CSV table of C-alpha atoms and ligand atoms in Angstrom, one decimal:
chain,number,residue,atom,x,y,z
A,1,MET,CA,17.1,-18.6,-4.1
A,2,GLY,CA,13.8,-17.2,-5.4
A,3,ASP,CA,12.3,-15.9,-8.7
A,4,MET,CA,12.9,-12.3,-7.6
A,5,ASP,CA,16.7,-12.8,-7.0
A,6,GLY,CA,18.6,-9.6,-8.0
A,7,LYS,CA,15.5,-7.5,-8.3
A,8,VAL,CA,15.3,-4.2,-6.4
A,9,ALA,CA,11.9,-3.4,-4.9
A,10,LEU,CA,10.9,-0.1,-3.3
A,11,VAL,CA,8.1,-0.1,-0.8
A,12,SER,CA,6.7,3.1,0.8
A,13,ALA,CA,4.9,3.2,4.1
A,14,ALA,CA,6.5,-0.2,4.9
A,15,SER,CA,7.3,-0.4,8.6
A,16,LYS,CA,4.0,-2.1,9.5
A,17,GLY,CA,0.8,-3.6,8.0
A,18,LEU,CA,0.3,-4.0,4.3
A,19,GLY,CA,3.5,-2.3,3.2
A,20,ARG,CA,5.6,-4.5,5.5
A,21,ALA,CA,3.8,-7.7,4.5
A,22,SER,CA,4.3,-6.9,0.8
A,23,ALA,CA,8.0,-6.3,1.4
A,24,MET,CA,8.3,-9.5,3.4
A,25,ALA,CA,6.6,-11.5,0.7
A,26,MET,CA,9.0,-10.1,-2.0
A,27,ALA,CA,12.0,-10.7,0.2
A,28,ARG,CA,10.9,-14.4,0.5
A,29,ARG,CA,11.1,-14.5,-3.3
A,30,GLY,CA,14.7,-13.1,-3.1
A,31,ALA,CA,14.1,-9.3,-3.9
A,32,LYS,CA,16.4,-6.7,-2.3
A,33,LEU,CA,14.3,-4.1,-0.5
A,34,ALA,CA,14.3,-0.3,-0.1
A,35,LEU,CA,11.8,0.7,2.5
A,36,CYS,CA,10.5,4.0,4.0
A,37,SER,CA,8.1,5.3,6.6
A,38,ARG,CA,8.0,8.4,8.8
A,39,LYS,CA,9.3,7.0,12.1
A,40,PRO,CA,13.1,6.4,11.9
A,41,ASP,CA,13.1,3.7,14.6
A,42,GLU,CA,10.2,1.7,13.2
A,43,ILE,CA,11.4,1.6,9.6
A,44,ALA,CA,14.9,0.7,10.8
A,45,ALA,CA,13.5,-2.2,12.9
A,46,ALA,CA,11.4,-3.4,10.0
A,47,ALA,CA,14.3,-3.4,7.6
A,48,ARG,CA,16.5,-5.2,10.1
A,49,GLU,CA,13.9,-7.8,10.9
A,50,ILE,CA,13.1,-8.6,7.3
A,51,ALA,CA,16.8,-8.9,6.5
A,52,GLU,CA,17.4,-11.2,9.4
A,53,GLU,CA,14.4,-13.4,8.6
A,54,THR,CA,15.0,-13.8,4.8
A,55,GLY,CA,18.7,-13.1,4.3
A,56,VAL,CA,18.0,-10.4,1.6
A,57,GLU,CA,19.7,-7.0,1.6
A,58,THR,CA,17.6,-4.1,2.8
A,59,TRP,CA,18.0,-0.4,2.8
A,60,HIS,CA,15.8,2.1,4.5
A,61,CYS,CA,15.2,5.8,5.2
A,62,ALA,CA,12.7,7.9,7.2
A,63,ALA,CA,10.4,9.7,4.7
A,64,ASP,CA,6.9,11.1,4.7
A,65,VAL,CA,5.2,10.3,1.4
A,66,GLY,CA,3.0,13.3,1.9
A,67,LYS,CA,6.1,15.5,1.1
A,68,ALA,CA,7.6,15.8,-2.4
A,69,GLU,CA,11.1,16.2,-1.1
A,70,ASP,CA,11.0,13.1,1.1
A,71,ILE,CA,9.8,11.0,-1.8
A,72,GLN,CA,12.7,12.2,-4.0
A,73,ARG,CA,15.2,11.5,-1.2
A,74,PHE,CA,13.8,8.0,-0.7
A,75,VAL,CA,14.0,7.1,-4.4
A,76,ASP,CA,17.4,8.7,-4.9
A,77,GLY,CA,18.8,7.0,-1.8
A,78,ALA,CA,17.4,3.6,-2.8
A,79,VAL,CA,18.7,3.8,-6.4
A,80,GLY,CA,22.0,5.2,-5.2
A,81,HIS,CA,22.4,2.2,-2.8
A,82,PHE,CA,21.2,-0.6,-5.1
A,83,GLY,CA,22.1,0.9,-8.5
A,84,GLY,CA,18.5,0.7,-9.9
A,85,ALA,CA,14.8,0.0,-9.3
A,86,ASP,CA,12.7,-2.9,-10.7
A,87,VAL,CA,9.5,-2.8,-8.6
A,88,LEU,CA,7.6,0.1,-6.9
A,89,VAL,CA,4.9,-0.7,-4.3
A,90,SER,CA,3.2,2.7,-3.7
A,91,ASN,CA,1.6,2.7,-0.3
A,92,ALA,CA,0.7,5.5,2.2
A,93,GLY,CA,-1.2,6.0,5.4
A,94,GLY,CA,-4.9,6.4,4.9
A,95,PRO,CA,-6.5,9.9,5.0
A,96,PRO,CA,-8.5,10.7,8.1
A,97,PRO,CA,-12.1,9.3,8.4
A,98,GLY,CA,-15.2,11.6,8.3
A,99,ASN,CA,-18.1,12.9,6.4
A,100,PHE,CA,-18.5,15.9,4.1
A,101,PRO,CA,-19.0,18.5,6.9
A,102,ASP,CA,-15.9,17.3,8.7
A,103,PHE,CA,-13.4,18.6,6.1
A,104,ASN,CA,-12.2,22.1,5.2
A,105,GLU,CA,-10.1,23.2,2.2
A,106,ALA,CA,-6.8,22.3,3.9
A,107,ASP,CA,-8.0,18.8,4.8
A,108,TRP,CA,-8.9,18.2,1.1
A,109,GLN,CA,-5.5,19.5,0.0
A,110,SER,CA,-3.6,17.3,2.4
A,111,ALA,CA,-5.6,14.2,1.5
A,112,PHE,CA,-4.8,14.9,-2.2
A,113,GLU,CA,-1.1,15.3,-1.4
A,114,LEU,CA,-1.0,12.1,0.8
A,115,SER,CA,-3.2,9.8,-1.3
A,116,VAL,CA,-2.8,11.0,-4.9
A,117,MET,CA,0.4,13.0,-5.2
A,118,SER,CA,2.4,10.5,-3.3
A,119,ALA,CA,1.6,7.9,-6.0
A,120,VAL,CA,2.3,10.4,-8.8
A,121,ARG,CA,5.6,11.5,-7.3
A,122,LEU,CA,6.8,7.9,-6.5
A,123,VAL,CA,6.1,6.9,-10.1
A,124,ARG,CA,7.8,10.0,-11.5
A,125,ALA,CA,10.9,9.4,-9.5
A,126,VAL,CA,11.3,5.7,-10.3
A,127,LEU,CA,10.3,5.7,-14.0
A,128,PRO,CA,13.6,6.8,-15.5
A,129,HIS,CA,15.3,4.0,-13.5
A,130,MET,CA,12.9,1.3,-14.7
A,131,LYS,CA,13.3,2.4,-18.3
A,132,THR,CA,17.0,2.1,-17.9
A,133,ARG,CA,16.5,-1.5,-16.6
A,134,GLY,CA,14.3,-2.3,-19.6
A,135,GLY,CA,11.1,-2.8,-17.6
A,136,GLY,CA,9.5,-2.9,-14.2
A,137,ARG,CA,6.5,-3.4,-12.1
A,138,ILE,CA,4.3,-0.7,-10.4
A,139,LEU,CA,1.7,-1.7,-7.8
A,140,PHE,CA,-0.6,0.7,-6.1
A,141,ILE,CA,-2.0,-0.4,-2.7
A,142,LEU,CA,-5.5,1.2,-2.6
A,143,SER,CA,-8.8,0.0,-1.1
A,144,SER,CA,-12.1,-1.7,-1.9
A,145,SER,CA,-13.5,1.8,-1.6
A,146,VAL,CA,-12.4,2.3,-5.3
A,147,ARG,CA,-15.2,-0.1,-6.3
A,148,GLU,CA,-17.7,0.5,-3.4
A,149,PRO,CA,-17.5,3.7,-1.3
A,150,ILE,CA,-17.2,3.0,2.4
A,151,ASP,CA,-19.4,5.1,4.7
A,152,PHE,CA,-17.5,7.7,6.9
A,153,LEU,CA,-14.4,7.3,4.7
A,154,LEU,CA,-15.2,10.2,2.3
A,155,LEU,CA,-11.6,11.3,1.6
A,156,SER,CA,-10.6,7.7,0.7
A,157,ASN,CA,-13.7,7.3,-1.4
A,158,VAL,CA,-12.7,10.3,-3.4
A,159,MET,CA,-8.9,10.1,-3.6
A,160,ARG,CA,-8.3,6.4,-4.3
A,161,PRO,CA,-10.3,6.2,-7.5
A,162,ALA,CA,-8.0,8.9,-8.9
A,163,VAL,CA,-5.0,6.6,-8.3
A,164,ALA,CA,-6.9,3.7,-9.9
A,165,GLY,CA,-7.4,5.9,-13.0
A,166,LEU,CA,-3.7,6.7,-12.8
A,167,SER,CA,-2.8,3.0,-12.7
A,168,LYS,CA,-5.0,2.2,-15.7
A,169,SER,CA,-3.7,5.1,-17.8
A,170,LEU,CA,-0.1,4.3,-16.9
A,171,SER,CA,-0.6,0.6,-17.8
A,172,ARG,CA,-1.4,1.7,-21.3
A,173,GLU,CA,1.3,4.4,-21.6
A,174,LEU,CA,4.1,2.2,-20.2
A,175,ALA,CA,3.3,-1.2,-21.7
A,176,GLY,CA,5.7,-0.4,-24.6
A,177,ASP,CA,8.5,0.0,-22.0
A,178,ASN,CA,7.7,-3.4,-20.4
A,179,ILE,CA,6.5,-1.7,-17.2
A,180,LEU,CA,3.4,-3.5,-15.9
A,181,VAL,CA,1.1,-1.5,-13.6
A,182,ASN,CA,-1.7,-2.9,-11.3
A,183,VAL,CA,-3.8,-2.1,-8.3
A,184,VAL,CA,-4.1,-4.3,-5.3
A,185,ALA,CA,-7.2,-3.5,-3.2
A,186,PRO,CA,-7.5,-4.7,0.4
A,187,GLY,CA,-10.9,-5.4,1.9
A,188,THR,CA,-10.4,-5.6,5.7
A,189,ILE,CA,-7.0,-7.0,6.6
A,190,LEU,CA,-6.0,-7.2,10.3
A,191,THR,CA,-3.2,-4.7,10.6
A,192,ASP,CA,-2.6,-2.2,13.4
A,193,ARG,CA,-4.8,0.4,11.7
A,194,VAL,CA,-7.7,-2.0,11.6
A,195,ARG,CA,-7.0,-3.2,15.2
A,196,GLN,CA,-7.2,0.4,16.4
A,197,ASN,CA,-10.4,1.0,14.4
A,198,ARG,CA,-11.9,-2.1,16.0
A,199,ARG,CA,-10.9,-1.0,19.5
A,200,HIS,CA,-12.6,2.4,19.0
A,201,PHE,CA,-15.7,0.6,17.7
A,202,ALA,CA,-15.7,-1.7,20.7
A,203,GLU,CA,-15.5,1.2,23.1
A,204,LYS,CA,-18.2,3.2,21.3
A,205,ASN,CA,-20.6,0.3,21.3
A,206,ASN,CA,-19.7,-1.1,24.7
A,207,ILE,CA,-18.7,-4.5,23.4
A,208,SER,CA,-15.5,-6.5,23.6
A,209,TYR,CA,-12.7,-6.2,21.0
A,210,GLU,CA,-13.3,-9.8,19.9
A,211,GLU,CA,-17.0,-9.0,19.3
A,212,ALA,CA,-16.0,-5.9,17.3
A,213,VAL,CA,-13.7,-8.0,15.1
A,214,ASP,CA,-16.5,-10.6,14.6
A,215,ARG,CA,-18.9,-7.9,13.5
A,216,ALA,CA,-16.4,-6.7,10.9
A,217,ALA,CA,-16.2,-10.2,9.6
A,218,GLN,CA,-20.0,-10.6,9.3
A,219,ASN,CA,-20.2,-9.1,5.7
A,220,ILE,CA,-17.2,-11.1,4.5
A,221,PRO,CA,-18.1,-14.4,2.8
A,222,LEU,CA,-15.0,-16.1,4.0
A,223,GLY,CA,-16.1,-15.2,7.5
A,224,ARG,CA,-13.0,-13.6,8.9
A,225,LEU,CA,-10.6,-10.6,8.4
A,226,GLY,CA,-7.6,-11.1,6.2
A,227,ASP,CA,-4.0,-11.7,7.4
A,228,PRO,CA,-1.4,-9.2,6.1
A,229,GLY,CA,0.6,-12.2,4.7
A,230,GLU,CA,-2.4,-13.1,2.5
A,231,PHE,CA,-2.3,-9.6,1.1
A,232,GLY,CA,1.5,-9.5,0.6
A,233,ALA,CA,1.3,-12.8,-1.3
A,234,MET,CA,-0.8,-11.1,-4.0
A,235,VAL,CA,1.6,-8.1,-4.2
A,236,ALA,CA,4.7,-10.4,-4.5
A,237,PHE,CA,3.0,-12.5,-7.2
A,238,LEU,CA,2.2,-9.4,-9.3
A,239,ALA,CA,5.8,-8.2,-8.8
A,240,SER,CA,7.3,-11.5,-9.8
A,241,PRO,CA,8.3,-12.9,-13.2
A,242,GLU,CA,5.2,-15.2,-13.0
A,243,ALA,CA,2.9,-12.3,-13.6
A,244,SER,CA,4.5,-11.3,-16.9
A,245,TYR,CA,1.2,-10.9,-18.8
A,246,ILE,CA,-0.8,-9.0,-16.2
A,247,THR,CA,-1.1,-5.2,-16.5
A,248,GLY,CA,-3.9,-2.6,-16.0
A,249,GLY,CA,-5.6,-5.0,-13.5
A,250,PHE,CA,-7.5,-4.4,-10.3
A,251,PHE,CA,-7.0,-7.2,-7.7
A,252,SER,CA,-9.2,-7.4,-4.6
A,253,VAL,CA,-7.9,-9.3,-1.6
A,254,ASP,CA,-11.1,-9.1,0.5
A,255,GLY,CA,-12.4,-12.6,1.3
A,256,GLY,CA,-15.1,-12.1,-1.3
A,257,ARG,CA,-16.6,-8.9,0.2
A,258,LEU,CA,-17.1,-6.9,-3.0
A,259,LYS,CA,-20.4,-8.0,-4.7
A,260,GLY,CA,-20.0,-6.4,-8.1
A,261,LEU,CA,-19.3,-8.5,-11.1
B,301,NAP,N1,-5.7,-2.8,6.4
B,301,NAP,C1,-6.8,-2.7,5.7
B,301,NAP,O1,-7.7,-3.6,5.8
B,301,NAP,C2,-7.0,-1.6,4.7
B,301,NAP,C3,-8.1,-1.6,3.9
B,301,NAP,C4,-8.3,-0.6,2.9
B,301,NAP,C5,-7.2,0.3,2.7
B,301,NAP,N2,-6.1,0.3,3.5
B,301,NAP,C6,-5.1,1.3,3.3
B,301,NAP,O2,-3.8,0.7,3.1
B,301,NAP,C7,-2.8,1.5,3.6
B,301,NAP,C8,-1.9,0.8,4.6
B,301,NAP,O3,-2.8,0.4,5.7
B,301,NAP,P1,-2.3,-0.6,6.9
B,301,NAP,O4,-3.6,-1.2,7.3
B,301,NAP,O5,-1.2,-1.3,6.5
B,301,NAP,O6,-1.9,0.5,8.0
B,301,NAP,P2,-0.9,0.4,9.2
B,301,NAP,O7,-0.9,-0.9,9.8
B,301,NAP,O8,-1.4,1.6,10.1
B,301,NAP,O9,0.5,0.8,8.6
B,301,NAP,C9,0.7,2.0,8.0
B,301,NAP,C10,2.1,2.2,7.6
B,301,NAP,O10,2.3,3.3,6.8
B,301,NAP,C11,3.3,4.1,7.3
B,301,NAP,N3,2.9,5.5,7.1
B,301,NAP,C12,1.8,6.1,7.5
B,301,NAP,N4,1.7,7.4,7.0
B,301,NAP,C13,2.9,7.6,6.2
B,301,NAP,C14,3.4,8.7,5.5
B,301,NAP,N5,2.8,9.8,5.4
B,301,NAP,N6,4.6,8.5,4.9
B,301,NAP,C15,5.3,7.3,5.0
B,301,NAP,N7,4.8,6.3,5.7
B,301,NAP,C16,3.6,6.4,6.3
B,301,NAP,C17,3.4,3.8,8.8
B,301,NAP,O11,4.6,4.0,9.4
B,301,NAP,P3,5.1,5.4,10.1
B,301,NAP,O12,4.1,5.6,11.2
B,301,NAP,O13,6.4,5.2,10.6
B,301,NAP,O14,5.0,6.4,9.0
B,301,NAP,C18,3.1,2.3,8.7
B,301,NAP,O15,4.3,1.6,8.3
B,301,NAP,C19,-3.5,2.7,4.2
B,301,NAP,O16,-3.6,3.8,3.2
B,301,NAP,C20,-4.9,2.2,4.5
B,301,NAP,O17,-5.9,3.2,4.5
B,301,NAP,C21,-6.0,-0.7,4.5
């Protein structure tokens, strides 16, 4: 028994990393889960493993959040299965790294579809169902780049602040409907994406993987990278009844990395 018993939480990009950890943390609080990611086998395995470990009911489908029709199919399928939606965790793969000369018109458009329109479309699809339920929670997984641009991640630096603006605006528009909207911003959390990034860094600089991870930890006051479970805990708290007076917020999970007040 948990404080999210009976709640239905939709999590996109949930087969691995931050999405999966968020789903797992909500399942531990009792929420039923609807999950999607692009690879059918991986999302099926994640849904099965979370169900086995926590005992909650899970539903899943393969969907690419860069595509409008896939998002509608995910939300329609989840609501069709569970009969409603209480929580949306909007997550997507990151846009490709690079600097300004690296990107053409098509790259900008596809980053916009993946990072901004995925969030817009997920919200648009779930909102009527949350209103029917008399309330809900929307959480956007973004990045510390919203507050402090990260070198060589230009598309992320440009696209994610748009979603932070969406979050703040929605928090005001939807407060009267008892729908609470917040951003959760990871610093550097040790997921597959970050492991891969560290392996590339190690090869490029002719150092070991361990050394590459240590270097990433150097500018983090807590002295280490985060664990996905530490990130998921924040998402689950904001999705839970305990967080009933928190909306329009921006919550960093970054070991103290951002310096701004
Ligand atoms: N980890 C960090 O420290 C960190 C820091 C800042 C920002 N972020 C951002 O947080 C998000 C999640 O990162 P992560 O570290 O958890 O990455 P990850 O470990 O690589 O996991 C990414 C997940 O997203 C799914 N996915 C990727 N593209 C998708 C798409 N178009 N449609 C549906 N699902 C998709 C993947 O599954 P499939 O391959 O099956 O689709 C996988 O489940 C990314 O946007 C990343 O840029 C992460």
